[in-house]
Tab-separated table of C-alpha atoms in Angstrom:
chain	number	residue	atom	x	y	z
A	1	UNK	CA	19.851	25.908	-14.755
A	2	UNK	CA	22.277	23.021	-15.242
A	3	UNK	CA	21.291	19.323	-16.685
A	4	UNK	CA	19.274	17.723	-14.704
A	5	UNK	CA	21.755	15.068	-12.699
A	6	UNK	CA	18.469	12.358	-13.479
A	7	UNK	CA	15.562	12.661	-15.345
A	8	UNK	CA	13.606	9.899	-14.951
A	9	UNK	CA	10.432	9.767	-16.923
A	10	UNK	CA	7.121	7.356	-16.721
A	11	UNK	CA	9.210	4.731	-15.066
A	12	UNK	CA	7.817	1.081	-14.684
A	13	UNK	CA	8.729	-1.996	-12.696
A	14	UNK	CA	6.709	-4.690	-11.177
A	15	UNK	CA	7.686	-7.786	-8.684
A	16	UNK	CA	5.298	-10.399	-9.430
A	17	UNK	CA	1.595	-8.519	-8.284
A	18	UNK	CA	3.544	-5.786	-6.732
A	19	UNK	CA	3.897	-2.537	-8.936
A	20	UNK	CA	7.154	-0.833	-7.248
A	21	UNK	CA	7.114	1.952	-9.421
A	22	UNK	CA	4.106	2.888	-11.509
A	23	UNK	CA	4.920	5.355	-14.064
A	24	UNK	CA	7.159	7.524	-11.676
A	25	UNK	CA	8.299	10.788	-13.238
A	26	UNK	CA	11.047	12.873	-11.235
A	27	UNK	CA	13.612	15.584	-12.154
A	28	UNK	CA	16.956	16.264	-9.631
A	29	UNK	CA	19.179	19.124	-11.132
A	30	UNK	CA	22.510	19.126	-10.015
A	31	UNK	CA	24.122	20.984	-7.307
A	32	UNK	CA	20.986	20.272	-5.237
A	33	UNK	CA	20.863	17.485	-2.504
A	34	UNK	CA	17.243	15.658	-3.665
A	35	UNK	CA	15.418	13.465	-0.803
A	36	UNK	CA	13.021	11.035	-1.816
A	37	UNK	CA	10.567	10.348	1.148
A	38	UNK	CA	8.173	7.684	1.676
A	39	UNK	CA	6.917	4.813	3.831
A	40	UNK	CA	7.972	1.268	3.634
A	41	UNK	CA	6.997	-0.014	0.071
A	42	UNK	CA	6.357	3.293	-1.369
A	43	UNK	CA	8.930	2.203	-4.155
A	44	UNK	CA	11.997	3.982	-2.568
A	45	UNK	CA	14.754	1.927	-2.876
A	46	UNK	CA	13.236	0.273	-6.401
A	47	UNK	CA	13.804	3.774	-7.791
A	48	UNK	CA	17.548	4.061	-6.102
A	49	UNK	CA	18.475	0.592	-7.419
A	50	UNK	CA	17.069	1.530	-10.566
A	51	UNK	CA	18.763	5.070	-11.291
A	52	UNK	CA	22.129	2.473	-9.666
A	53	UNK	CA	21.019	0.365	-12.905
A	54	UNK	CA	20.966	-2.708	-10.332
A	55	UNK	CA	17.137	-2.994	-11.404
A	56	UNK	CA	15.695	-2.509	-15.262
A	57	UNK	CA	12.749	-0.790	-15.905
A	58	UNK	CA	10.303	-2.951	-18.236
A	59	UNK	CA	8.642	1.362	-19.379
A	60	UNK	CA	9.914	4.734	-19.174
A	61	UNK	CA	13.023	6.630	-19.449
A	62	UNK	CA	16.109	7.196	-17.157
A	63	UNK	CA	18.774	9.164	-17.961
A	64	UNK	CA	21.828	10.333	-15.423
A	65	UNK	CA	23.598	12.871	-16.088
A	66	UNK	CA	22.596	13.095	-19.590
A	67	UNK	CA	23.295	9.382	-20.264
A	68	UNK	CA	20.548	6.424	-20.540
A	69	UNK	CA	20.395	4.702	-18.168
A	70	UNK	CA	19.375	1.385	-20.081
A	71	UNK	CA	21.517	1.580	-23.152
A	72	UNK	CA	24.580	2.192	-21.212
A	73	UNK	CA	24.717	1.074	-17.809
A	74	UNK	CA	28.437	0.885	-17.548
A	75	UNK	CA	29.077	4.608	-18.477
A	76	UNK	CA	26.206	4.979	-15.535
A	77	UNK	CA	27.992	2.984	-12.903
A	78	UNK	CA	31.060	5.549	-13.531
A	79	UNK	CA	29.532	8.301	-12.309
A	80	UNK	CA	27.850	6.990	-9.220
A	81	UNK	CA	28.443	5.877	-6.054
A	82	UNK	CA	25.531	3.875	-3.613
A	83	UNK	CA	25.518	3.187	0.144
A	84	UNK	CA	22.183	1.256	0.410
A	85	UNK	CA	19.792	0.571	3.334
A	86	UNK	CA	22.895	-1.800	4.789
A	87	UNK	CA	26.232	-1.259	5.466
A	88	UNK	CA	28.270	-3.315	3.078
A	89	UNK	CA	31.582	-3.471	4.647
A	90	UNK	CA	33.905	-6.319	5.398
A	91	UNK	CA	33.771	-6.943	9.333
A	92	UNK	CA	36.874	-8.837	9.419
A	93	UNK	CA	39.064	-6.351	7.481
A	94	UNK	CA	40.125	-3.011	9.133
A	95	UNK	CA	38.201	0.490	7.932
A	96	UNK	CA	41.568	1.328	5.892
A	97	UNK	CA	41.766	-1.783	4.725
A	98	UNK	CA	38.081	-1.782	3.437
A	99	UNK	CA	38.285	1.475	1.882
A	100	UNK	CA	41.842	0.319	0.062
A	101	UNK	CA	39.832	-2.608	-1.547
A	102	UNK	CA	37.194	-0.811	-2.953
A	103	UNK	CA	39.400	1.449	-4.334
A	104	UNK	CA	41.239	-1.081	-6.019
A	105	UNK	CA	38.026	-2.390	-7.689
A	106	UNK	CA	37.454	0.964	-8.857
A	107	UNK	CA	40.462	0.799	-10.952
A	108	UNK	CA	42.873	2.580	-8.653
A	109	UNK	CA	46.832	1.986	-8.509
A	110	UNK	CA	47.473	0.532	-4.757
A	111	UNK	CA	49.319	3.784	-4.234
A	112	UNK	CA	46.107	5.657	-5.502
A	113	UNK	CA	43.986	3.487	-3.307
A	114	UNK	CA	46.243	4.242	-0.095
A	115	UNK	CA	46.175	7.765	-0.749
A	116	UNK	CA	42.578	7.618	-1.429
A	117	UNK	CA	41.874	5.743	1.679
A	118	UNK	CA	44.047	7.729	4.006
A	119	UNK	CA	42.054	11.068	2.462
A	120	UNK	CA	38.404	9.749	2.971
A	121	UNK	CA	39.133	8.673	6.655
A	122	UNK	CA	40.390	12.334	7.027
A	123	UNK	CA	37.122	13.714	5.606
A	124	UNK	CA	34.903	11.294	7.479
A	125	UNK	CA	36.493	11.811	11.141
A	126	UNK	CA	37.523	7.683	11.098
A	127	UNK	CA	41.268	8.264	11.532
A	128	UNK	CA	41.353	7.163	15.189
A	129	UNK	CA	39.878	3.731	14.339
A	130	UNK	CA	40.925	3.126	10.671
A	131	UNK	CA	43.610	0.519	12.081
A	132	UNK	CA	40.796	-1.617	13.967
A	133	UNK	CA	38.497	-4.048	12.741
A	134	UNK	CA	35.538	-2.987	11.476
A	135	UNK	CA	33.687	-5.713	13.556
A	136	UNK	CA	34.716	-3.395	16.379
A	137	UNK	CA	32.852	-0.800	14.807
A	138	UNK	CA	29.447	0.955	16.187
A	139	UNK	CA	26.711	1.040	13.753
A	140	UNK	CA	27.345	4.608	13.337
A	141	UNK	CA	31.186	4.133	12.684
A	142	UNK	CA	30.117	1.076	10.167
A	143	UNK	CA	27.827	3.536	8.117
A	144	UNK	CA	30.596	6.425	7.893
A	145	UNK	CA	32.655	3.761	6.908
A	146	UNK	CA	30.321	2.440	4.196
A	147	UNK	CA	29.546	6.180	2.682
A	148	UNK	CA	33.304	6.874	2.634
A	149	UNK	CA	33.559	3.065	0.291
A	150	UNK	CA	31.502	5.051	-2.157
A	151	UNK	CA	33.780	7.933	-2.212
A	152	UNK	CA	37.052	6.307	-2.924
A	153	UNK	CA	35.741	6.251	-6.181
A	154	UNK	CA	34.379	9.903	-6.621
A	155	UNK	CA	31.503	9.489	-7.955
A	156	UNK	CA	29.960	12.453	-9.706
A	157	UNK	CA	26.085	11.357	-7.734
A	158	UNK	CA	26.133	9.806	-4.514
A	159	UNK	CA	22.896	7.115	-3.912
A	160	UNK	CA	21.851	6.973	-0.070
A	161	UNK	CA	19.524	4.919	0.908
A	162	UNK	CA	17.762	5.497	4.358
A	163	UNK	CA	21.573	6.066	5.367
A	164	UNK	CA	20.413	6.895	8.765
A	165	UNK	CA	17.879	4.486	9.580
A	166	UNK	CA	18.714	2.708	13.449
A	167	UNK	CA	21.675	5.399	14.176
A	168	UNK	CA	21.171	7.481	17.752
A	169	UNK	CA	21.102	11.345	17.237
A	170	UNK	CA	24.909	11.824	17.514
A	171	UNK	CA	26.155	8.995	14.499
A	172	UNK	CA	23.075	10.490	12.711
A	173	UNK	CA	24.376	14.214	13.249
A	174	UNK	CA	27.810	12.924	12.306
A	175	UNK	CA	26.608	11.604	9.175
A	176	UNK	CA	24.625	14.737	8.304
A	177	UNK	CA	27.449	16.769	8.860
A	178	UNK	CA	29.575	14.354	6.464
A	179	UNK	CA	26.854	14.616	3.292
A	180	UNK	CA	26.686	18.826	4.043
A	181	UNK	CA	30.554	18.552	3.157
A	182	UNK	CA	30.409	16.048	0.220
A	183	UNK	CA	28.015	18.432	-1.400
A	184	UNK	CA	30.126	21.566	-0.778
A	185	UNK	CA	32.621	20.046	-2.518
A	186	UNK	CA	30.672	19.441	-5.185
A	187	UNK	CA	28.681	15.607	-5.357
A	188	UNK	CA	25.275	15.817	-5.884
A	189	UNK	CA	23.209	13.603	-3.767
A	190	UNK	CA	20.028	11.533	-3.866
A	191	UNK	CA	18.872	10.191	-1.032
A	192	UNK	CA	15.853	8.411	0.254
A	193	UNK	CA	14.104	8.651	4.167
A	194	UNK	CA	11.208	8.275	6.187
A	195	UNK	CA	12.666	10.994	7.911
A	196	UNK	CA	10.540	14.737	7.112
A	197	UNK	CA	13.381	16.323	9.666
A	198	UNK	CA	16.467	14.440	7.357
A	199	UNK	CA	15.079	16.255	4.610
A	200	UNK	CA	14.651	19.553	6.131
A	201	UNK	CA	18.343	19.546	7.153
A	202	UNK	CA	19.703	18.202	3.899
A	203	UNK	CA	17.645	17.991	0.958
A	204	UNK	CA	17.075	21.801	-0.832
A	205	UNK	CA	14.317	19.822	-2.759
A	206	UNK	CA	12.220	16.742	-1.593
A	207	UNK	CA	10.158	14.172	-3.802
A	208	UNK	CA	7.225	12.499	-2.271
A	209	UNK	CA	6.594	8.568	-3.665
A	210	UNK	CA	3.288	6.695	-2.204
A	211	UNK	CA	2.530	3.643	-4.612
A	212	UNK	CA	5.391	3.888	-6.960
A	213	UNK	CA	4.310	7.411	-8.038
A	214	UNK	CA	5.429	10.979	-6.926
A	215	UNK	CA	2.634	12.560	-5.541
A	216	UNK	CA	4.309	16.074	-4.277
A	217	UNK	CA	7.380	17.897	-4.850
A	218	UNK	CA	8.788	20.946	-3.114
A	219	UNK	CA	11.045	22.390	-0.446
A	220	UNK	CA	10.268	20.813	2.347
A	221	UNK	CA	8.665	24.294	4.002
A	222	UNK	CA	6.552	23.940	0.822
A	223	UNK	CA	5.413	20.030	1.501
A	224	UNK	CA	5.086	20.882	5.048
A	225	UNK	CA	2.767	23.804	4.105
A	226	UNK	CA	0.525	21.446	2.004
A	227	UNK	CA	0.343	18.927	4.907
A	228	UNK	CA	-2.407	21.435	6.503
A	229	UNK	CA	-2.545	23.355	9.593
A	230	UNK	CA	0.484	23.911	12.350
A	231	UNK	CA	-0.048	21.231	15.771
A	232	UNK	CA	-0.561	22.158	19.218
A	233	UNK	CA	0.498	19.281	21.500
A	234	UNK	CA	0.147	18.664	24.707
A	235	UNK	CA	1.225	15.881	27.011
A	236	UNK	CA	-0.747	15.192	29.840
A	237	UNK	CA	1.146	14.853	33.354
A	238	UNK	CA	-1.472	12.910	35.157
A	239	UNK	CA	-3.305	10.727	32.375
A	240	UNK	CA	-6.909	10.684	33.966
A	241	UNK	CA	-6.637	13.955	32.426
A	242	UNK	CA	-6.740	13.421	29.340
A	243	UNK	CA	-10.700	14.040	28.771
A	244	UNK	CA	-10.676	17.394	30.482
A	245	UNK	CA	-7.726	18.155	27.945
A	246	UNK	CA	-9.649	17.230	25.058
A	247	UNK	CA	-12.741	19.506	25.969
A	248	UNK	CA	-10.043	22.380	26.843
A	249	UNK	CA	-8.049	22.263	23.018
A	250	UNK	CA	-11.333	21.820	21.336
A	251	UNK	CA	-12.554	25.002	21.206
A	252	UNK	CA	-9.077	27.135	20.570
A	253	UNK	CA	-8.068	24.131	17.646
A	254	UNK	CA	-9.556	24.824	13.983
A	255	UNK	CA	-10.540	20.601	13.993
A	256	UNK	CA	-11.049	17.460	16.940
A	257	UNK	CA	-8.702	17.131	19.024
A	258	UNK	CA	-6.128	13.521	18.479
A	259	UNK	CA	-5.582	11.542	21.787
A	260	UNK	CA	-2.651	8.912	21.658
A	261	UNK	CA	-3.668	7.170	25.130
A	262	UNK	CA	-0.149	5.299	24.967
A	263	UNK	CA	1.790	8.523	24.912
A	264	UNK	CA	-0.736	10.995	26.927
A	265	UNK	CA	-0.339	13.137	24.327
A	266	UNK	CA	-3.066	15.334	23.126
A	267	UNK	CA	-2.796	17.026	19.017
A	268	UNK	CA	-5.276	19.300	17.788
A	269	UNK	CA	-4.736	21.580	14.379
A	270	UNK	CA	-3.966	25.130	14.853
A	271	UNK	CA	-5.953	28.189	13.527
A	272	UNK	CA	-4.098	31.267	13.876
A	273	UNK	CA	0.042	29.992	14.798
A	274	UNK	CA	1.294	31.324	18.217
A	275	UNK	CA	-2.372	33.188	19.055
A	276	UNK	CA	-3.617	29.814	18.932
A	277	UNK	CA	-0.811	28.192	21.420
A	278	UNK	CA	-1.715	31.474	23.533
A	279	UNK	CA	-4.990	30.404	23.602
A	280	UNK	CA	-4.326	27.025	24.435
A	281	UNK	CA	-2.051	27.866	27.505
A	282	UNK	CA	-4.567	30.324	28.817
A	283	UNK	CA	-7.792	27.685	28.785
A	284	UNK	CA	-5.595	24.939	30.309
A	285	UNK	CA	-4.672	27.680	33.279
A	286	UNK	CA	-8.299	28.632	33.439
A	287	UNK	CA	-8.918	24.463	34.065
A	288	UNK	CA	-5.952	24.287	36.468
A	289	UNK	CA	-4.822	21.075	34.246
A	290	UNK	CA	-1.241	20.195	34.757
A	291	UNK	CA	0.941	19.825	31.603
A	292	UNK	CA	4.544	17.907	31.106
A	293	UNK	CA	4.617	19.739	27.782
A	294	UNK	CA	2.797	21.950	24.854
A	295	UNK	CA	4.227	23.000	21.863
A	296	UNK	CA	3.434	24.499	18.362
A	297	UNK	CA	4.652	22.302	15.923
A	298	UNK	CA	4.836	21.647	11.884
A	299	UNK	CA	3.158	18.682	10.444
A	300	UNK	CA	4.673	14.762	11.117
A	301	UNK	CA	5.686	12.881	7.800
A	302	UNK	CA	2.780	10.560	9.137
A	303	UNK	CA	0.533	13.583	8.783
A	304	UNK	CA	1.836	14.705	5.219
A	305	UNK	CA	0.997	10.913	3.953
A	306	UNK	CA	-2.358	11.247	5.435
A	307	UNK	CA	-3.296	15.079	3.863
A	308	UNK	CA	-1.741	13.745	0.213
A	309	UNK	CA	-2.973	10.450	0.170
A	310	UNK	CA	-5.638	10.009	2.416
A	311	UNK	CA	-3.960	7.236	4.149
A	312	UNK	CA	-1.049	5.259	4.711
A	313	UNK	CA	1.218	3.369	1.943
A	314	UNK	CA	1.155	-0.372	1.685
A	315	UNK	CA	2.805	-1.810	4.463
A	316	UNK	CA	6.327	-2.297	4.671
A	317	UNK	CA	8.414	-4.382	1.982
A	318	UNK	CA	6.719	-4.100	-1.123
A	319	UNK	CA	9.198	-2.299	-3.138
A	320	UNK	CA	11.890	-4.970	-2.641
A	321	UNK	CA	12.515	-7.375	-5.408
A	322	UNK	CA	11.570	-10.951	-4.842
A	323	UNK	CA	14.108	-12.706	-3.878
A	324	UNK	CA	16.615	-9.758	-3.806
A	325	UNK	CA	19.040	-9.443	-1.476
A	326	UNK	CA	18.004	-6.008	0.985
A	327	UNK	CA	21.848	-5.065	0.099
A	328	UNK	CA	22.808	-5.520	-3.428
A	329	UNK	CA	26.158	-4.276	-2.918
A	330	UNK	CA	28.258	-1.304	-4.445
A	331	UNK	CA	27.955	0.922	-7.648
């Protein structure tokens, strides 16, 4: 197997009471795409900004790509490149002219830089509005833009940081399609979501973090597999229903039945797969109950965090630095 890309090893940092990472230990080998999931605090984006050496650990070890992290930074920054939670892009400059700067602070000649630009807005599918303001931009156009910034430079590991976070399904499909070709071509990736089906389309191995500690690591089938049982769900066409639902999934589910009242949706755990949705279907026929939808489906993220930890994280926030920008710029 090749060197681990990072190898980061009993990792501490704290924000005045707040322990964002608590002795985090976590191993991404290269030519894998590694997700990092977790809820808001979990200590996500502490861990990117510190493999980004943007934060210092006060204990533990960090090395990337075989160099540490905290004796040499600078030889660090070289071989990364980090699009954080933001998109850090200059609204009053055009794309092209956004990507030419940054490749100019990465050391390039301006002919380098043009040639660099004119390449990444090829790869990224931006040539139509490279020429245009970047204020013009949709969100999903400004977060292309701001993962092709990180490219100019070719950085050996690429840091994403919730890149998709607020995009509709198409920018977000665009953007998956634009990290499957990076790592074709050869950039590993690390990237952090709340997002179980990001992971599942991009990640070949997934880290778990809940309280600034990995608590599960796997494929995602794997993770999902841990979370417990498969779902049937059901959504209730006429919600007076909704009892008589309950007392029909009861008995074909292998636990109680979940109601979400606000969504007239009904979850219970299934024993047995597609027998079980049989099952299901046949004793809501027998009750003559009218259904908008029912489906077997894998475990939520929400449900994962509740089998591994036995509730939710800390609420949102508490891996941020204290007065820390949320955006703390490029690699």
């Amino acid at each position: 197997m090749a060197e681990p890309i990072i190898e980061a090893d009993g990792l501490v940092r704290r924000f005045g009471k707040v322990e964002a990472l608590a002795g985090l230990d976590l191993t991404a080998h290269s030519g894998q795409v590694t997700a990092v999931l977790g809820p808001n605090g979990a200590g996500k984006t502490t861990f990117v900004r510190t493999v980004a050496t943007l934060v210092r650990p006060e204990a533990g070890r960090l090395r990337v790509a075989g160099v540490d992290a905290a004796r040499h930074p600078g030889r660090v920054r070289q071989i990364i490149g980090l699009a954080g939670q933001y998109a850090a892009v200059e609204p009053t400059m055009t794309g092209r002219e956004n990507l030419r700067m940054v490749a100019r602070l990465y050391g390039r000649s301006r002919r380098q830089a043009a040639g660099g630009a004119q390449e990444v807005l090829a790869r990224l599918g931006l040539e139509d509005v490279a020429d245009r303001r970047v204020a013009t931009y949709s969100g999903g156009l400004r977060r292309r833009l701001d993962l092709g910034a990180t490219l100019v430079g070719a950085p050996r590991l690429l840091l994403l940081d919730e890149p998709t976070t607020g995009l509709d399904p198409r920018s977000r499909n665009h953007l998956w399609d634009a990290i499957r070709d990076l790592v074709a071509r050869g950039t590993d990736v690390l990237l952090t979501t709340q997002y179980l089906d990001e992971a599942d389309q991009l990640a070949h191995q997934v880290a778990i973090i809940d309280h600034g500690r990995v608590i599960a690591h796997g494929r995602p089938a794997e993770l999902k597999a841990r979370a417990g049982r498969d779902m049937i769900e059901v959504r209730a066409r006429h919600p007076a229903d909704l009892p008589a639902l309950v007392r029909a999934l009861a008995p074909v589910g292998a636990g109680e039945p979940r109601v979400d009242a606000g969504t007239g949706r009904v979850a219970v755990p299934a024993a047995g797969g597609p027998r079980a949705l049989t099952a299901a279907v046949r004793a809501l026929g027998d009750l003559g109950l009218a259904v908008d939808d029912i489906a077997l489906r894998r475990p939520t993220l929400d449900e994962v965090f509740l089998t591994l930890t036995g509730g939710p994280s800390r609420p949102g926030g508490g891996d941020r630095p204290e007065h820390a920008p949320e955006h703390a710029g490029r690699a």
